Short mmCIF file of C-alpha atoms and ligand atoms in Angstrom, two decimals:
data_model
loop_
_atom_site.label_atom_id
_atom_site.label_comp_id
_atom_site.label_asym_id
_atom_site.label_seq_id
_atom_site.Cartn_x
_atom_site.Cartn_y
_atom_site.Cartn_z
CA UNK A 672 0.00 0.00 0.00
CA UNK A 673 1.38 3.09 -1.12
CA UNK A 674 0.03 6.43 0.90
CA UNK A 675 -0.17 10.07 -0.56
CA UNK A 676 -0.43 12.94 0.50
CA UNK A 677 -0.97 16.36 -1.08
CA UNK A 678 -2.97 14.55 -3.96
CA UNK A 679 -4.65 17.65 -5.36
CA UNK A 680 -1.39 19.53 -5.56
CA UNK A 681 0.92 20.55 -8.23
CA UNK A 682 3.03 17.27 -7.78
CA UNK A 683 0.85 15.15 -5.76
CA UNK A 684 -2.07 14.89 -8.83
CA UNK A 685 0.54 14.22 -11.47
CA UNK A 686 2.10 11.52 -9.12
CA UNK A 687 -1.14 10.22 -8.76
CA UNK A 688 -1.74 9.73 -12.11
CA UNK A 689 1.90 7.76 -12.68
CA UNK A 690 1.12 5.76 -9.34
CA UNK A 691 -2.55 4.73 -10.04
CA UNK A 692 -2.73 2.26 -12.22
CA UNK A 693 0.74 0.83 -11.45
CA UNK A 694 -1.30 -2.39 -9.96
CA UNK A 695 -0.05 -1.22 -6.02
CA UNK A 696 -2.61 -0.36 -3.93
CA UNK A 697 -2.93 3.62 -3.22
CA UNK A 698 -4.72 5.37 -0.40
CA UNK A 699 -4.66 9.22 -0.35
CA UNK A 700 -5.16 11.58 2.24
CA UNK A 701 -7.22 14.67 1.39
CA UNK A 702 -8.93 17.16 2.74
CA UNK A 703 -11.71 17.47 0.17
CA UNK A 704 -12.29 14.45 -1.76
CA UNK A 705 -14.41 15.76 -4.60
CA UNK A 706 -11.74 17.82 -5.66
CA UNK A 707 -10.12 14.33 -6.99
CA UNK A 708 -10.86 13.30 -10.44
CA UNK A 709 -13.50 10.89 -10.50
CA UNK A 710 -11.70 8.11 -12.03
CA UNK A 711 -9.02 8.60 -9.57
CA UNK A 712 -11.24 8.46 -6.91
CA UNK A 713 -12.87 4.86 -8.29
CA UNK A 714 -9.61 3.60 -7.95
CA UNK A 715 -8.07 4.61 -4.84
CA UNK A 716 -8.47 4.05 -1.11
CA UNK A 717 -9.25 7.76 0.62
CA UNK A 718 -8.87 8.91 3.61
CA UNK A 719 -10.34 12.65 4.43
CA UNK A 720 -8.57 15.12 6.43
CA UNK A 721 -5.46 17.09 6.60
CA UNK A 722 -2.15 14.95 7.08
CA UNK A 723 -1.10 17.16 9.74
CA UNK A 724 -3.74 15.56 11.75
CA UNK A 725 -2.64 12.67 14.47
CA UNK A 726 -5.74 10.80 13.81
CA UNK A 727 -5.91 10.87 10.22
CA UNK A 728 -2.32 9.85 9.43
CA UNK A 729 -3.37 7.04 12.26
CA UNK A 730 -5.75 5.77 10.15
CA UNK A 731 -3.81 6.20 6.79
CA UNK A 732 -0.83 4.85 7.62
CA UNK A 733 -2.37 1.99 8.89
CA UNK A 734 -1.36 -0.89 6.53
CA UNK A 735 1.04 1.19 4.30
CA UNK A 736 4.32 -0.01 3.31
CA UNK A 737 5.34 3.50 1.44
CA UNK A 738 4.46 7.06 1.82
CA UNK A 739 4.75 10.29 -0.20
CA UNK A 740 5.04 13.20 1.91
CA UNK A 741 4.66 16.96 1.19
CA UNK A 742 3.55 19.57 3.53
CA UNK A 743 1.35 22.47 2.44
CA UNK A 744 3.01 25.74 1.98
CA UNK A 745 1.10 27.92 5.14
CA UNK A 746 1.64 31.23 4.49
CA UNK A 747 -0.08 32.38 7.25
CA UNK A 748 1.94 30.25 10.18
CA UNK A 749 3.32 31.69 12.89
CA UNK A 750 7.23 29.91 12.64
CA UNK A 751 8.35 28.26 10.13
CA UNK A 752 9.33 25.32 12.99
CA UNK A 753 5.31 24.73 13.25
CA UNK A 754 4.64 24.56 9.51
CA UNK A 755 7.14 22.20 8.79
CA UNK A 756 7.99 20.67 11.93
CA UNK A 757 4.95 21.10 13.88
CA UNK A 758 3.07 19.64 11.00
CA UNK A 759 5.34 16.73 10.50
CA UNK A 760 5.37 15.89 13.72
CA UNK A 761 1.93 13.75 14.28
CA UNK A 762 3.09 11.71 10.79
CA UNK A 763 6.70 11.22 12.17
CA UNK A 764 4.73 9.43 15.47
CA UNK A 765 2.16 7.48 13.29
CA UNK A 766 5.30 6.21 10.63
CA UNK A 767 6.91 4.77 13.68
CA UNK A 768 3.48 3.28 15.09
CA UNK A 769 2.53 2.20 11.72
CA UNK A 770 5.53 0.21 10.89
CA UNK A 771 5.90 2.28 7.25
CA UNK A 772 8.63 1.63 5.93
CA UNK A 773 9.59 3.72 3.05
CA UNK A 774 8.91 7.28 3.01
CA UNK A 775 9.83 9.82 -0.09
CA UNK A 776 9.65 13.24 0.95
CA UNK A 777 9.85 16.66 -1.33
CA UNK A 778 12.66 19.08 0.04
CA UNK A 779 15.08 21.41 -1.01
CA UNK A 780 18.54 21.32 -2.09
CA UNK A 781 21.00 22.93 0.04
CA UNK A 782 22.51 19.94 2.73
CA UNK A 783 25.83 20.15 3.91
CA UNK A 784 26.09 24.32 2.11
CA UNK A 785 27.34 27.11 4.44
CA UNK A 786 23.91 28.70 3.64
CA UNK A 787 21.60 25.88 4.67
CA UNK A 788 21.13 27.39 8.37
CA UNK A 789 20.00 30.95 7.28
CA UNK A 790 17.91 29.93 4.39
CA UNK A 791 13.83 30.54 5.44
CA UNK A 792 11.97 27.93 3.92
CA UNK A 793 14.68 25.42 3.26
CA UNK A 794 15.92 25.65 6.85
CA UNK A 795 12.84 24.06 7.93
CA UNK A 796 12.19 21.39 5.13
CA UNK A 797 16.01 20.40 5.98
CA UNK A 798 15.05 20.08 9.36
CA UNK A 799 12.00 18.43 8.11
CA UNK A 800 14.43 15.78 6.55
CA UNK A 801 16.23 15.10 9.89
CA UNK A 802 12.83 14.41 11.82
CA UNK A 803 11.57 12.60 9.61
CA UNK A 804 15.13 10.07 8.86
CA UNK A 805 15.61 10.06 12.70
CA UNK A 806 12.09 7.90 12.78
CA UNK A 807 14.84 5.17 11.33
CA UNK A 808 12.29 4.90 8.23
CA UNK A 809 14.26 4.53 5.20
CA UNK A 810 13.88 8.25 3.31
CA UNK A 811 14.58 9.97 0.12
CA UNK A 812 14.55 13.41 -0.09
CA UNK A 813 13.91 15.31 -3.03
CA UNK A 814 15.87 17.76 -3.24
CA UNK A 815 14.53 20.23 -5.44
CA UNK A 816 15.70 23.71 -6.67
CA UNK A 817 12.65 26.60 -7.12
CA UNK A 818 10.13 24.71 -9.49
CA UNK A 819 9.35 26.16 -13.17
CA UNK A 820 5.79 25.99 -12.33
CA UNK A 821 6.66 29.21 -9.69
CA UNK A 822 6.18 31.14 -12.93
CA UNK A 823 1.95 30.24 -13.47
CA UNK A 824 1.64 32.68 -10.42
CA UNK A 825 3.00 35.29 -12.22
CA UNK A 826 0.99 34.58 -15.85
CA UNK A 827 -1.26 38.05 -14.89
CA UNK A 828 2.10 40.46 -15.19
CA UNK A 829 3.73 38.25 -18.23
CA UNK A 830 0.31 38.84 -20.23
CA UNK A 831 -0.20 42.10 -18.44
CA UNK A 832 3.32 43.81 -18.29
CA UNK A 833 5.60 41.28 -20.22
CA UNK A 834 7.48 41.40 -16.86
CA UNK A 835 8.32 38.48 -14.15
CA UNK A 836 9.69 39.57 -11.16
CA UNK A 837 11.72 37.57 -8.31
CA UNK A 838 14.86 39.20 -5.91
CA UNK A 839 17.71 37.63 -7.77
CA UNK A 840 20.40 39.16 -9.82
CA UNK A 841 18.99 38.67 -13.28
CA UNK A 842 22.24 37.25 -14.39
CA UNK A 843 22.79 34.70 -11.49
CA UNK A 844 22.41 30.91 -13.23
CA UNK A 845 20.57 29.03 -11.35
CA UNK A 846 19.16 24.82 -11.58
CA UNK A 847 15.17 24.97 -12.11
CA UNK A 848 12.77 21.47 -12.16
CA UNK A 849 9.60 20.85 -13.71
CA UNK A 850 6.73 19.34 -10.92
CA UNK A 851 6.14 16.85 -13.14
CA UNK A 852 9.77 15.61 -13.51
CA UNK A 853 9.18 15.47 -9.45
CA UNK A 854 6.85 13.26 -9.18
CA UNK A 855 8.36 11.08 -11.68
CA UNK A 856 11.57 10.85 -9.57
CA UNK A 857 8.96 10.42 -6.46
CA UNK A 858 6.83 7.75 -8.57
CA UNK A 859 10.45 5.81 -9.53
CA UNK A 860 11.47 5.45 -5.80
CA UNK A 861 7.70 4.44 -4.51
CA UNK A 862 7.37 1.81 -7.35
CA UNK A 863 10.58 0.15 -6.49
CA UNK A 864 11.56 0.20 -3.27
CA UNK A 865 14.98 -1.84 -3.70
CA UNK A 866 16.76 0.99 -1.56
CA UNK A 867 17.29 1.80 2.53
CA UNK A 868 19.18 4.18 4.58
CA UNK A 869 18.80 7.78 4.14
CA UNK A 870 19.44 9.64 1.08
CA UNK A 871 19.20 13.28 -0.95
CA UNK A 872 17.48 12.66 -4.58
CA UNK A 873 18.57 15.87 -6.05
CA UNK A 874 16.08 17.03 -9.59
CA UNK A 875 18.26 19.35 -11.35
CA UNK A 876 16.31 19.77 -14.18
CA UNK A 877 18.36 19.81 -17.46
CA UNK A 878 20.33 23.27 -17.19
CA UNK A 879 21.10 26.15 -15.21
CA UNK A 880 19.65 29.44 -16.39
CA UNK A 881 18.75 33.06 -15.06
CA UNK A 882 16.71 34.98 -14.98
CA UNK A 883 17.63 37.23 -18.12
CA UNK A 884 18.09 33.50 -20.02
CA UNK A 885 14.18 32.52 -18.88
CA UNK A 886 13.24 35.71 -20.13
CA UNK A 887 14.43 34.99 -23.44
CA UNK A 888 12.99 32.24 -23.96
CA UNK A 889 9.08 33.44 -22.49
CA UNK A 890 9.79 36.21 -25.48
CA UNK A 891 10.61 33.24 -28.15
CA UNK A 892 7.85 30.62 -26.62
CA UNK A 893 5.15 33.09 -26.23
CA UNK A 894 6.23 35.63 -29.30
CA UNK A 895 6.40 39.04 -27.21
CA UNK A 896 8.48 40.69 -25.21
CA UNK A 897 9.36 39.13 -21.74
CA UNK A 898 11.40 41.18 -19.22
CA UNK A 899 13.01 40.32 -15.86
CA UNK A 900 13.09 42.40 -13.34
CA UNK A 901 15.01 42.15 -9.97
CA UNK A 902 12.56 43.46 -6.80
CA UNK A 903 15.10 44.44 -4.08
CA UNK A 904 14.74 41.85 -1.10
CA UNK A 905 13.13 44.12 1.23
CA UNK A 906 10.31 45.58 -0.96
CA UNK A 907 9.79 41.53 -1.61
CA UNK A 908 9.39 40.77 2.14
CA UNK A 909 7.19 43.94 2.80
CA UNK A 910 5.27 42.92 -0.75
CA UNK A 911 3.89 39.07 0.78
CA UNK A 912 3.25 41.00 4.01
CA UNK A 913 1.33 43.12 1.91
CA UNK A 914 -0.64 40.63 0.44
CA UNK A 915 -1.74 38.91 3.96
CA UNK A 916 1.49 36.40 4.60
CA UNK A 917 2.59 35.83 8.10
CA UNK A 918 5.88 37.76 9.34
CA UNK A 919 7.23 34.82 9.38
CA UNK A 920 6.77 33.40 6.33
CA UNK A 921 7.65 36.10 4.55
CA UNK A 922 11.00 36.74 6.20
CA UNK A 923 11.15 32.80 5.61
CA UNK A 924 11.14 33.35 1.62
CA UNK A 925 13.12 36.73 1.89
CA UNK A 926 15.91 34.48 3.48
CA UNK A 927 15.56 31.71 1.18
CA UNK A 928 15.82 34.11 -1.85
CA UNK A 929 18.94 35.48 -0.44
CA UNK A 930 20.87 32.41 -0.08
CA UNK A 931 19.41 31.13 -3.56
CA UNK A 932 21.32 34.64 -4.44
CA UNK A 933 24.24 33.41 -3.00
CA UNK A 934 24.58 29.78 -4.09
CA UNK A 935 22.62 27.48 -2.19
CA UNK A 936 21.62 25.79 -4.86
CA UNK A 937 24.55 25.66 -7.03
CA UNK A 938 26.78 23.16 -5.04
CA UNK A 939 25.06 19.71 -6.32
CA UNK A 940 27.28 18.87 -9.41
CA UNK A 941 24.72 17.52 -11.72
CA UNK A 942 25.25 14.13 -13.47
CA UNK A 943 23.20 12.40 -15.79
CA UNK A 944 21.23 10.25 -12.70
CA UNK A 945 20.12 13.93 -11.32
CA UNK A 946 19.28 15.75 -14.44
CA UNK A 947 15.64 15.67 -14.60
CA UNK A 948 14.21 15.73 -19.00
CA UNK A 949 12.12 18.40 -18.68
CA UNK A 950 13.52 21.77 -19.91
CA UNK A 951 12.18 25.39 -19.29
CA UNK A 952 11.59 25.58 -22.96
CA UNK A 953 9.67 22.68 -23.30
CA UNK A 954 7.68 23.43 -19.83
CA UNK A 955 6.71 27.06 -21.69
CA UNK A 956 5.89 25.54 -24.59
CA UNK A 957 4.05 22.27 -22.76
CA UNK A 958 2.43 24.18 -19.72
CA UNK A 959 2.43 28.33 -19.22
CA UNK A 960 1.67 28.99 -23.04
CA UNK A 961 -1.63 26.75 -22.63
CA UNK A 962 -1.81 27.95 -19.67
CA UNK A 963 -1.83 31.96 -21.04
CA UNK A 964 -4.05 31.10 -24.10
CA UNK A 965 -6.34 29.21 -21.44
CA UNK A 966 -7.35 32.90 -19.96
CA UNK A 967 -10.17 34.61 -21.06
CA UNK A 968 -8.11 37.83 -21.46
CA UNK A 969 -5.99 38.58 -24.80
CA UNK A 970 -2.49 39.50 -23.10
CA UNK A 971 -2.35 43.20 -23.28
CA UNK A 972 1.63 42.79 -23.86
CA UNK A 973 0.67 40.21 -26.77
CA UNK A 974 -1.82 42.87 -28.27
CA UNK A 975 1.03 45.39 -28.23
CA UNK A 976 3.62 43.72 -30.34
CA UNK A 977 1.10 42.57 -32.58
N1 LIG B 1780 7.86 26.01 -4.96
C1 LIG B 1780 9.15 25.72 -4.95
O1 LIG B 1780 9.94 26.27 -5.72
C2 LIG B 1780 9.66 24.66 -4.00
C3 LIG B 1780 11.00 24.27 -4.04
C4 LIG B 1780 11.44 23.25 -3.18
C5 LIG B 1780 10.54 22.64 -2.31
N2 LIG B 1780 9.25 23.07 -2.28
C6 LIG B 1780 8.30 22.42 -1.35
O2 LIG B 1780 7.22 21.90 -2.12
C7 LIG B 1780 6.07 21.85 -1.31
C8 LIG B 1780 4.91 22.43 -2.08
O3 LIG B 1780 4.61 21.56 -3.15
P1 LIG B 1780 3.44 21.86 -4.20
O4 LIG B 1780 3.76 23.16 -4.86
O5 LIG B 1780 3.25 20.63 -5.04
O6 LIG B 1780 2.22 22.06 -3.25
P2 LIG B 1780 0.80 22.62 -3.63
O7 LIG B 1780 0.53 22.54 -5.09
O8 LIG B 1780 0.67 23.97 -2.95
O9 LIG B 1780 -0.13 21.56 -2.94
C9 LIG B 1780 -0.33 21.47 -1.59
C10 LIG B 1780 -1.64 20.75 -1.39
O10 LIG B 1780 -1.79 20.58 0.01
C11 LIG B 1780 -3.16 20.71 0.34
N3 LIG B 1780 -3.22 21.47 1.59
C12 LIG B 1780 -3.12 22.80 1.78
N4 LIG B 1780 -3.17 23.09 3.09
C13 LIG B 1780 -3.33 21.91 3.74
C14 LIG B 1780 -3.46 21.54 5.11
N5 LIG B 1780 -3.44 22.45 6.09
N6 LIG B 1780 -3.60 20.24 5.40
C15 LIG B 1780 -3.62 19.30 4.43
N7 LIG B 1780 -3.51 19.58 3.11
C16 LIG B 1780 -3.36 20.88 2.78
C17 LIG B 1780 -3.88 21.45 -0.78
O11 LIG B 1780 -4.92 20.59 -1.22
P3 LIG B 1780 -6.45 20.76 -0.78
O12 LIG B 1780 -6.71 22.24 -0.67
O13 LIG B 1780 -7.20 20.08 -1.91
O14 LIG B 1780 -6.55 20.03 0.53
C18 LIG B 1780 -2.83 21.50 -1.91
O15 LIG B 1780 -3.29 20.87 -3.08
C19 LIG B 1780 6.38 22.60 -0.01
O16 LIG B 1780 6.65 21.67 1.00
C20 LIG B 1780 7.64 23.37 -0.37
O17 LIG B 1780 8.48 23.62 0.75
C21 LIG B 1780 8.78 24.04 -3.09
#
């Protein structure tokens, strides 16, 4: 029996779709069910709730041999310790009660860097890692760099502005990963468990580029004019305040951002295990430009150049 939770997210429904099917048994754990395909849903064992709930990963894990875990980004928690931590904590107990065995868990890249202790968000999944490993489960982290998807939250000032904005230094190369190359990696190490101990999976993604380079390629993909432009840390910070986001959280991403500035993901040499297929190009092409032509609105920088 393979658990999951997070099925309705970004990498959760498209390891779904890989895992169901596969002939192992699956049980999710959601907190709305109708918001799972139907056909999924005929398929699958669910459990409803939130997986930061002691009695719900109780009931899920009972039985379960392997479990993929993601917590929710909460961007209105009070520490960073309680959203990742804190809501780890009653599925750390219940893996040890359980008797699970296998756990794959999404993460960060960044172990064993100078900038790992001062870096927000990562800080805590890192930590996340350690709780979770000292259970004595066998664990895989992924170890992911900042996802391409990222960029769908910013699809109203690409059509709007033909601007994406993010504080890094627009010429600063950094590795990017697809969601759905994620889950693959996360569907390859449920499906065959032949592996123990504890473990980083970094998902590199293909290349490194920055900003200025993603720009480029929005202007060549989507055939107007995409700029970057760099938002100076603090303005960032005071921005997600701004728009509701806990103090904490968004000093969390402020410091994360910062040591993304300043290498944290650049150590991992990548090697032809931990380059992931899925290129930025082909993820424009594959998922933002039907994503853009998907909206009802004609992109106002699209009518321009036209
Ligand atoms: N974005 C990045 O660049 C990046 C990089 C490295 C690591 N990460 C990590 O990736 C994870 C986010 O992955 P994602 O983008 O795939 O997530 P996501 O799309 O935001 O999905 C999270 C899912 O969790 C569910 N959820 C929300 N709040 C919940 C709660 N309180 N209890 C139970 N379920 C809840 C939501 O489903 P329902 O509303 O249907 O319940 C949602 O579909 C985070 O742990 C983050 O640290 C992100």
């Amino acid at each position: 029996m393979i658990v999951i939770t997070a099925p309705t997210g970004q990498i959760g429904r498209q390891l779904v779709e890989i895992i169901v099917g596969s002939g192992e048994p699956v049980r999710l754990i959601t907190r709305e069910p109708s918001r799972l395909p139907a056909r999924i849903r005929e398929q699958v064992d669910v459990v409803q709730g939130s997986h930061g709930d002691r009695e719900v990963v109780s009931r899920a894990f009972a039985g379960a041999d392997a479990l993929f875990w993601l917590v929710p980004p909460d961007p209105t928690a009070q520490s960073l310790e309680s959203a990742y931590l804190g809501f780890s904590a009653p599925a750390c107990e219940a893996i040890e009660r359980c008797g699970v065995r296998h756990v794959v868990g999404v993460s960060a890249l960044g172990r064993g860097t100078a900038l790992a202790s001062r870096a927000g968000l990562v800080t805590a999944s890192l930590a996340m890692d350690d709780m979770i490993a000292n259970t004595g489960v066998s664990y895989r982290a992924l170890a992911n760099p900042s996802f391409m998807d990222n960029l769908l939250r910013q699809v109203p000032s690409i059509c709007g502005e033909g601007l994406f904005r993010l504080p890094l230094d627009g010429d600063r190369k950094h590795p990017t990963c697809a969601t759905r190359d994620i889950a693959a990696a996360a569907a390859k190490l449920l499906l065959d468990r032949s592996w123990s101990g504890r473990a980083d999976v970094p998902v590199l993604g293909p290349e490194d580029l920055s900003c200025n380079d993603m720009a480029a390629i929005l202007t060549e993909v989507l055939g107007w004019p995409v700029r970057f432009q760099q938002v100076p840390l603090k303005a960032f910070e005071d921005g997600l305040g701004a728009r509701g986001m806990s103090p904490a959280f968004a000093r969390g991403y402020a410091e994360m951002f910062a040591a993304k500035d300043s290498g944290l993901d650049d150590a991992e040499p990548r090697t032809p295990a931990n380059s992931t297929p899925i290129s930025f190009r082909h993820w424009c092409e594959s998922v933002l430009k039907p994503a853009i032509l998907g909206t009802r609105d004609q992109p106002a920088a699209a009518r321009q150049e036209r």
